[in-house]
Protein backbone atom coordinates (compact mmCIF):
# COMPACT_ATOMS: atom_id res chain seq x y z
CA UNK A 1 22.08 -10.16 -7.52
CA UNK A 2 23.98 -8.19 -5.65
CA UNK A 3 22.52 -4.94 -4.29
CA UNK A 4 23.99 -2.79 -6.44
CA UNK A 5 23.93 -4.53 -9.57
CA UNK A 6 19.76 -4.38 -9.61
CA UNK A 7 19.43 -0.93 -11.55
CA UNK A 8 21.78 -3.27 -14.47
CA UNK A 9 20.10 -6.32 -13.97
CA UNK A 10 16.06 -7.26 -13.71
CA UNK A 11 15.40 -10.16 -10.69
CA UNK A 12 14.33 -12.72 -13.37
CA UNK A 13 17.98 -12.55 -15.73
CA UNK A 14 19.84 -15.11 -16.78
CA UNK A 15 22.55 -15.59 -15.04
CA UNK A 16 25.06 -14.06 -16.84
CA UNK A 17 22.95 -11.34 -17.52
CA UNK A 18 25.51 -8.58 -19.44
CA UNK A 19 23.32 -5.93 -17.60
CA UNK A 20 20.03 -3.48 -19.47
CA UNK A 21 22.81 -1.05 -20.40
CA UNK A 22 25.47 -2.77 -22.54
CA UNK A 23 25.20 -2.85 -25.92
CA UNK A 24 24.89 -6.89 -25.73
CA UNK A 25 21.85 -6.67 -23.62
CA UNK A 26 19.39 -9.09 -25.49
CA UNK A 27 22.02 -10.00 -28.09
CA UNK A 28 24.76 -11.94 -26.93
CA UNK A 29 24.28 -15.88 -26.00
CA UNK A 30 23.05 -15.98 -22.42
CA UNK A 31 20.35 -13.49 -23.20
CA UNK A 32 18.74 -16.85 -24.62
CA UNK A 33 15.24 -17.83 -23.22
CA UNK A 34 15.44 -14.82 -21.43
CA UNK A 35 11.95 -13.01 -21.02
CA UNK A 36 13.42 -9.38 -21.03
CA UNK A 37 15.23 -10.25 -24.60
CA UNK A 38 13.87 -8.18 -26.62
CA UNK A 39 12.47 -5.40 -24.68
CA UNK A 40 16.45 -5.29 -23.55
CA UNK A 41 17.39 -5.45 -27.66
CA UNK A 42 15.39 -2.76 -28.48
CA UNK A 43 16.07 0.21 -25.78
CA UNK A 44 17.98 2.65 -25.93
CA UNK A 45 21.04 2.98 -23.74
CA UNK A 46 22.82 5.51 -21.71
CA UNK A 47 21.25 7.89 -19.15
CA UNK A 48 18.12 8.33 -18.86
CA UNK A 49 16.91 11.36 -19.92
CA UNK A 50 13.17 11.24 -18.11
CA UNK A 51 15.67 11.09 -15.19
CA UNK A 52 16.37 14.53 -14.57
CA UNK A 53 12.63 15.95 -15.70
CA UNK A 54 11.36 13.28 -12.31
CA UNK A 55 14.52 15.21 -10.45
CA UNK A 56 12.73 18.35 -10.86
CA UNK A 57 9.03 17.34 -10.75
CA UNK A 58 9.95 15.45 -7.00
CA UNK A 59 12.00 18.49 -5.98
CA UNK A 60 8.77 20.17 -4.09
CA UNK A 61 8.49 16.68 -2.46
CA UNK A 62 9.71 16.63 0.58
CA UNK A 63 8.76 12.92 1.37
CA UNK A 64 8.63 9.67 -0.58
CA UNK A 65 7.30 6.68 1.06
CA UNK A 66 6.41 3.38 -0.58
CA UNK A 67 3.49 0.50 0.95
CA UNK A 68 5.02 -2.56 0.11
CA UNK A 69 3.34 -5.88 -0.03
CA UNK A 70 4.62 -10.11 0.05
CA UNK A 71 1.11 -11.20 -1.52
CA UNK A 72 -2.40 -9.36 -2.64
CA UNK A 73 -5.67 -9.69 -0.40
CA UNK A 74 -3.47 -7.97 2.73
CA UNK A 75 -5.43 -4.97 3.20
CA UNK A 76 -1.87 -2.80 1.91
CA UNK A 77 -4.51 -0.13 -0.01
CA UNK A 78 -6.74 0.33 2.65
CA UNK A 79 -3.45 1.21 4.54
CA UNK A 80 -1.92 3.34 2.20
CA UNK A 81 -5.92 5.07 1.98
CA UNK A 82 -6.38 5.63 5.71
CA UNK A 83 -2.53 6.68 5.78
CA UNK A 84 -2.97 9.81 3.70
CA UNK A 85 -6.44 11.00 5.15
CA UNK A 86 -4.45 10.36 8.75
CA UNK A 87 -2.16 12.60 7.54
CA UNK A 88 -4.18 15.43 5.26
CA UNK A 89 -5.45 15.48 8.84
CA UNK A 90 -2.37 16.67 10.42
CA UNK A 91 -2.99 18.82 7.79
CA UNK A 92 -0.42 17.72 5.85
CA UNK A 93 -0.38 18.39 2.18
CA UNK A 94 -0.86 14.85 0.91
CA UNK A 95 -0.61 12.95 -2.32
CA UNK A 96 -1.12 9.12 -2.81
CA UNK A 97 0.34 7.50 -6.49
CA UNK A 98 -1.11 4.55 -6.70
CA UNK A 99 1.01 2.45 -9.49
CA UNK A 100 -0.79 -0.69 -8.86
CA UNK A 101 -1.64 -1.04 -13.07
CA UNK A 102 -3.34 -4.23 -12.87
CA UNK A 103 -5.81 -3.80 -10.10
CA UNK A 104 -5.93 -0.32 -9.33
CA UNK A 105 -8.38 0.55 -6.32
CA UNK A 106 -6.96 3.38 -4.91
CA UNK A 107 -9.90 5.65 -7.16
CA UNK A 108 -12.66 3.32 -5.27
CA UNK A 109 -10.87 4.13 -1.21
CA UNK A 110 -10.74 7.76 -1.59
CA UNK A 111 -14.68 7.94 -3.26
CA UNK A 112 -13.08 9.23 -6.27
CA UNK A 113 -14.41 6.29 -8.72
CA UNK A 114 -15.94 8.06 -11.80
CA UNK A 115 -13.07 11.03 -11.51
CA UNK A 116 -10.97 11.86 -14.35
CA UNK A 117 -7.03 13.29 -15.51
CA UNK A 118 -7.34 17.16 -16.43
CA UNK A 119 -4.25 18.64 -17.53
CA UNK A 120 -2.92 22.06 -17.20
CA UNK A 121 -0.32 23.71 -19.11
CA UNK A 122 2.11 22.67 -15.33
CA UNK A 123 1.21 19.23 -16.81
CA UNK A 124 -1.71 16.66 -15.01
CA UNK A 125 -3.16 17.16 -12.18
CA UNK A 126 -4.67 14.90 -9.31
CA UNK A 127 -7.40 14.50 -8.62
CA UNK A 128 -9.03 16.25 -5.03
CA UNK A 129 -10.75 14.32 -2.25
CA UNK A 130 -9.97 17.63 -0.55
CA UNK A 131 -7.51 20.25 -0.79
CA UNK A 132 -4.80 18.58 1.73
CA UNK A 133 -5.55 15.48 -0.26
CA UNK A 134 -3.95 15.24 -4.05
CA UNK A 135 -4.34 11.68 -5.58
CA UNK A 136 -3.09 10.13 -9.16
CA UNK A 137 -3.95 6.72 -10.31
CA UNK A 138 -4.41 4.54 -13.90
CA UNK A 139 -8.33 3.96 -12.61
CA UNK A 140 -8.81 7.30 -13.37
CA UNK A 141 -7.91 6.96 -17.28
CA UNK A 142 -9.72 3.84 -18.41
CA UNK A 143 -12.70 4.48 -19.92
CA UNK A 144 -14.11 1.21 -18.39
CA UNK A 145 -13.64 0.55 -14.80
CA UNK A 146 -14.65 -3.50 -15.27
CA UNK A 147 -11.90 -3.96 -18.06
CA UNK A 148 -8.98 -5.54 -17.89
CA UNK A 149 -5.21 -3.94 -17.93
CA UNK A 150 -3.12 -6.62 -19.92
CA UNK A 151 0.14 -4.40 -20.28
CA UNK A 152 3.60 -6.21 -20.06
CA UNK A 153 6.30 -5.12 -18.18
CA UNK A 154 7.55 -1.82 -20.97
CA UNK A 155 4.26 -0.81 -21.22
CA UNK A 156 3.78 -0.94 -17.51
CA UNK A 157 6.94 1.15 -16.59
CA UNK A 158 6.23 3.71 -19.24
CA UNK A 159 3.31 5.16 -17.61
CA UNK A 160 4.87 4.37 -13.83
CA UNK A 161 7.50 7.32 -15.38
CA UNK A 162 4.94 9.19 -17.08
CA UNK A 163 3.31 9.74 -13.10
CA UNK A 164 6.23 10.54 -12.22
CA UNK A 165 7.05 13.05 -14.26
CA UNK A 166 4.11 14.64 -15.94
CA UNK A 167 1.50 14.74 -12.70
CA UNK A 168 1.95 18.65 -11.40
CA UNK A 169 1.77 17.87 -7.11
CA UNK A 170 3.24 20.98 -6.19
CA UNK A 171 4.79 21.61 -2.99
CA UNK A 172 4.18 18.54 -1.13
CA UNK A 173 4.71 17.33 2.45
CA UNK A 174 4.36 13.35 1.66
CA UNK A 175 4.06 11.45 -1.29
CA UNK A 176 2.65 7.75 -0.03
CA UNK A 177 3.14 5.05 -3.22
CA UNK A 178 0.89 2.03 -2.79
CA UNK A 179 2.74 -0.41 -5.13
CA UNK A 180 1.12 -3.75 -6.62
CA UNK A 181 2.35 -6.52 -4.04
CA UNK A 182 5.71 -8.40 -4.76
CA UNK A 183 9.04 -7.39 -6.27
CA UNK A 184 8.06 -7.38 -9.90
CA UNK A 185 8.81 -4.97 -12.42
CA UNK A 186 7.21 -1.66 -11.38
CA UNK A 187 8.89 -2.20 -7.83
CA UNK A 188 12.83 -2.53 -9.60
CA UNK A 189 11.55 1.04 -11.55
CA UNK A 190 9.24 3.54 -8.90
CA UNK A 191 12.98 3.09 -7.03
CA UNK A 192 15.26 3.09 -9.64
CA UNK A 193 13.15 6.61 -11.27
CA UNK A 194 12.60 7.58 -7.86
CA UNK A 195 16.23 6.85 -6.41
CA UNK A 196 18.26 10.09 -7.03
CA UNK A 197 15.06 11.81 -5.11
CA UNK A 198 15.53 10.23 -2.82
CA UNK A 199 13.09 7.85 -0.69
CA UNK A 200 12.76 7.43 2.90
CA UNK A 201 12.11 4.38 2.27
CA UNK A 202 9.01 1.77 2.26
CA UNK A 203 6.42 0.63 5.04
CA UNK A 204 5.93 -3.38 4.21
CA UNK A 205 1.75 -4.68 5.54
CA UNK A 206 1.36 -8.20 6.50
CA UNK A 207 -1.27 -10.63 7.80
CA UNK A 208 0.17 -12.82 10.78
CA UNK A 209 -0.15 -16.51 8.87
CA UNK A 210 3.01 -17.85 7.97
CA UNK A 211 1.71 -17.71 4.50
CA UNK A 212 1.60 -14.12 4.33
CA UNK A 213 5.08 -14.43 5.82
CA UNK A 214 7.34 -16.05 3.45
CA UNK A 215 6.36 -13.73 0.85
CA UNK A 216 6.90 -10.71 3.26
CA UNK A 217 10.52 -11.68 3.54
CA UNK A 218 11.32 -11.84 0.18
CA UNK A 219 9.28 -8.06 -0.14
CA UNK A 220 12.14 -6.73 2.82
CA UNK A 221 15.46 -9.13 1.29
CA UNK A 222 14.44 -6.79 -1.81
CA UNK A 223 14.51 -3.30 -0.54
CA UNK A 224 17.57 -4.68 0.95
CA UNK A 225 19.22 -5.68 -2.55
CA UNK A 226 17.73 -2.57 -4.04
CA UNK A 227 18.60 -0.37 -0.94
CA UNK A 228 15.63 1.03 -0.61
CA UNK A 229 14.77 1.74 3.63
CA UNK A 230 12.08 -0.69 5.62
CA UNK A 231 10.21 2.20 7.29
CA UNK A 232 9.24 -0.85 9.24
CA UNK A 233 6.21 -3.29 9.20
CA UNK A 234 1.96 -3.41 10.26
CA UNK A 235 0.47 -6.66 10.99
CA UNK A 236 -2.62 -6.02 9.29
CA UNK A 237 -5.96 -7.84 10.46
CA UNK A 238 -4.64 -9.26 13.34
CA UNK A 239 -7.41 -10.96 14.13
CA UNK A 240 -11.79 -9.72 14.56
CA UNK A 241 -12.81 -7.44 16.63
CA UNK A 242 -15.44 -5.22 16.98
CA UNK A 243 -17.45 -4.49 19.74
CA UNK A 244 -20.35 -7.44 21.57
CA UNK A 245 -23.29 -5.60 20.55
CA UNK A 246 -22.00 -4.84 16.54
CA UNK A 247 -22.38 -9.16 15.89
CA UNK A 248 -24.92 -11.25 14.97
CA UNK A 249 -25.25 -14.21 16.51
CA UNK A 250 -27.01 -17.63 14.92
CA UNK A 251 -28.23 -21.25 16.45
CA UNK A 252 -28.03 -24.39 14.06
CA UNK A 253 -31.45 -26.48 13.84
CA UNK A 254 -31.59 -29.76 14.07
CA UNK A 255 -31.84 -29.61 10.63
CA UNK A 256 -28.90 -28.05 9.88
CA UNK A 257 -30.65 -23.79 9.25
CA UNK A 258 -29.20 -20.92 10.97
CA UNK A 259 -31.44 -19.00 12.97
CA UNK A 260 -30.45 -14.66 13.53
CA UNK A 261 -30.77 -14.86 18.07
CA UNK A 262 -28.99 -11.66 17.40
CA UNK A 263 -32.14 -9.41 19.03
CA UNK A 264 -33.00 -11.63 21.52
CA UNK A 265 -29.15 -11.99 22.68
CA UNK A 266 -29.33 -8.21 22.76
CA UNK A 267 -32.48 -7.89 24.68
CA UNK A 268 -31.46 -9.97 27.11
CA UNK A 269 -28.04 -8.74 27.10
CA UNK A 270 -29.29 -5.45 28.02
CA UNK A 271 -31.61 -6.48 30.63
CA UNK A 272 -29.38 -8.82 32.42
CA UNK A 273 -25.88 -7.16 31.87
CA UNK A 274 -26.28 -3.80 30.13
CA UNK A 275 -22.67 -3.56 30.11
CA UNK A 276 -21.46 -6.08 28.76
CA UNK A 277 -22.76 -4.25 25.60
CA UNK A 278 -19.49 -2.22 25.72
CA UNK A 279 -17.24 -5.28 25.54
CA UNK A 280 -14.92 -5.63 22.90
CA UNK A 281 -15.01 -9.78 20.92
CA UNK A 282 -11.37 -10.67 19.79
CA UNK A 283 -11.01 -14.14 18.47
CA UNK A 284 -7.74 -14.60 15.83
CA UNK A 285 -8.42 -15.11 12.01
CA UNK A 286 -5.05 -16.92 10.60
CA UNK A 287 -2.58 -18.95 13.45
CA UNK A 288 -0.64 -16.44 15.00
CA UNK A 289 1.27 -18.86 16.79
CA UNK A 290 4.58 -18.56 15.25
CA UNK A 291 5.07 -15.23 16.66
CA UNK A 292 3.61 -13.27 13.40
CA UNK A 293 5.19 -9.51 12.11
CA UNK A 294 6.32 -8.58 15.32
CA UNK A 295 8.58 -11.63 15.76
CA UNK A 296 9.70 -11.31 12.32
CA UNK A 297 10.73 -8.23 12.73
CA UNK A 298 12.60 -9.07 15.85
CA UNK A 299 14.20 -12.05 13.70
CA UNK A 300 14.83 -9.17 11.01
CA UNK A 301 16.51 -6.72 12.90
CA UNK A 302 13.77 -4.52 11.17
CA UNK A 303 11.39 -1.61 13.36
CA UNK A 304 7.99 -3.69 13.43
CA UNK A 305 5.16 0.15 13.29
CA UNK A 306 2.48 -1.79 14.89
CA UNK A 307 -1.10 -4.66 14.67
CA UNK A 308 -3.86 -3.22 13.29
CA UNK A 309 -7.05 -5.26 13.88
CA UNK A 310 -10.06 -7.26 11.32
CA UNK A 311 -12.08 -4.70 11.79
CA UNK A 312 -15.23 -4.34 10.11
CA UNK A 313 -16.28 -1.03 10.36
CA UNK A 314 -12.76 -0.16 8.84
CA UNK A 315 -13.66 -2.79 5.87
CA UNK A 316 -16.75 -0.76 5.35
CA UNK A 317 -14.57 3.29 5.36
CA UNK A 318 -12.98 1.32 2.30
CA UNK A 319 -16.22 0.90 0.71
CA UNK A 320 -17.45 4.14 1.40
CA UNK A 321 -14.22 5.48 0.26
CA UNK A 322 -13.40 7.62 3.02
CA UNK A 323 -11.76 8.45 5.46
CA UNK A 324 -11.45 5.59 9.13
CA UNK A 325 -10.97 9.24 11.35
CA UNK A 326 -13.78 10.89 10.52
CA UNK A 327 -16.52 9.98 13.03
CA UNK A 328 -15.95 7.75 15.94
CA UNK A 329 -17.48 4.21 13.80
CA UNK A 330 -13.73 2.85 13.77
CA UNK A 331 -14.04 2.95 17.26
CA UNK A 332 -11.36 -0.25 17.12
CA UNK A 333 -9.03 -0.31 14.31
CA UNK A 334 -9.42 3.88 14.70
CA UNK A 335 -7.03 3.91 17.20
CA UNK A 336 -4.65 1.37 15.91
CA UNK A 337 -3.58 3.20 12.75
CA UNK A 338 -2.98 6.41 14.86
CA UNK A 339 -0.31 4.59 17.12
CA UNK A 340 1.50 3.40 13.98
CA UNK A 341 0.97 6.65 12.21
CA UNK A 342 2.64 8.54 14.62
CA UNK A 343 5.38 5.69 15.87
CA UNK A 344 5.61 6.30 11.61
CA UNK A 345 6.08 10.80 12.39
CA UNK A 346 8.48 10.44 15.37
CA UNK A 347 10.72 7.37 13.19
CA UNK A 348 11.17 10.46 10.29
CA UNK A 349 11.29 12.79 13.20
CA UNK A 350 14.52 11.47 15.10
CA UNK A 351 15.82 10.37 11.25
CA UNK A 352 15.83 13.71 9.98
CA UNK A 353 17.63 15.16 12.93
CA UNK A 354 20.53 12.29 13.47
CA UNK A 355 20.51 12.92 8.85
CA UNK A 356 20.69 17.08 10.35
CA UNK A 357 18.18 18.14 8.47
């Protein structure tokens, strides 16, 4: 599929797809056996009137940033949440839109579990963490948080469109969009719906090992095909890193049991080498011998925003639904995230100057 064709031809379409807007969509011989055949045959043709409404809604949003990943479980939603917290703490007005329909993690990571969406005469109202940070997610719409969302593509796309045209954000400096992993219907839809409103670009989150980077290359390829700028790649979980005093120390006995030696070792260090208690220990969790995300970015000619270590305190902050910047507990990961966010903001400022904004 050529870069200009994505609006009419789905990624998983048959070879000679006539295009979703064609009068023969879902009806021609080329459509036989295509997974999109039924949806194309019944879908309305011609320009989508809802796109005008979306453009009007998004007119009050200055910057729109997608957060993507090639695989699940790489910390994409954690990054989206902490990026939003950080921008709000800088006095920006921020919206966080969770379009991971089948796995909405954002309500948990923002401490908003159990909240519901309210409707006003202006539309759906976001759920606010604080005055500077509003959130919208399907997670607020589920009567039972353990209930699986088993939806086909058209229904998912319908909800994404509804989020974009019906949610009243007001004036926003940044809208951060947390997308599901991979390159599926949701990704095509969000780019298609927002294209006329101006998307700043996408941040891609990965882990250092090749099994993740292989899929990130596909994600970057997707961005290029749909004309979506890659703002940069973040290498998350870049080695386990935490103060030595926060480790637990074990000894394996002759019978194979684990004996906790933490109290003895910390007491010994405090007495014999107290300076070691302030040392930060680091070890690789994932194999990065092939160069990790940094090398991949160099090869693909895209920005590398930086590395975030695997910090148990950051994981705990996400579990508790709080910002890692609100205290000094995340003293390993918070500075790394801050450097990445500062780099992103500097990049945005340069881009605006070059564009004459």
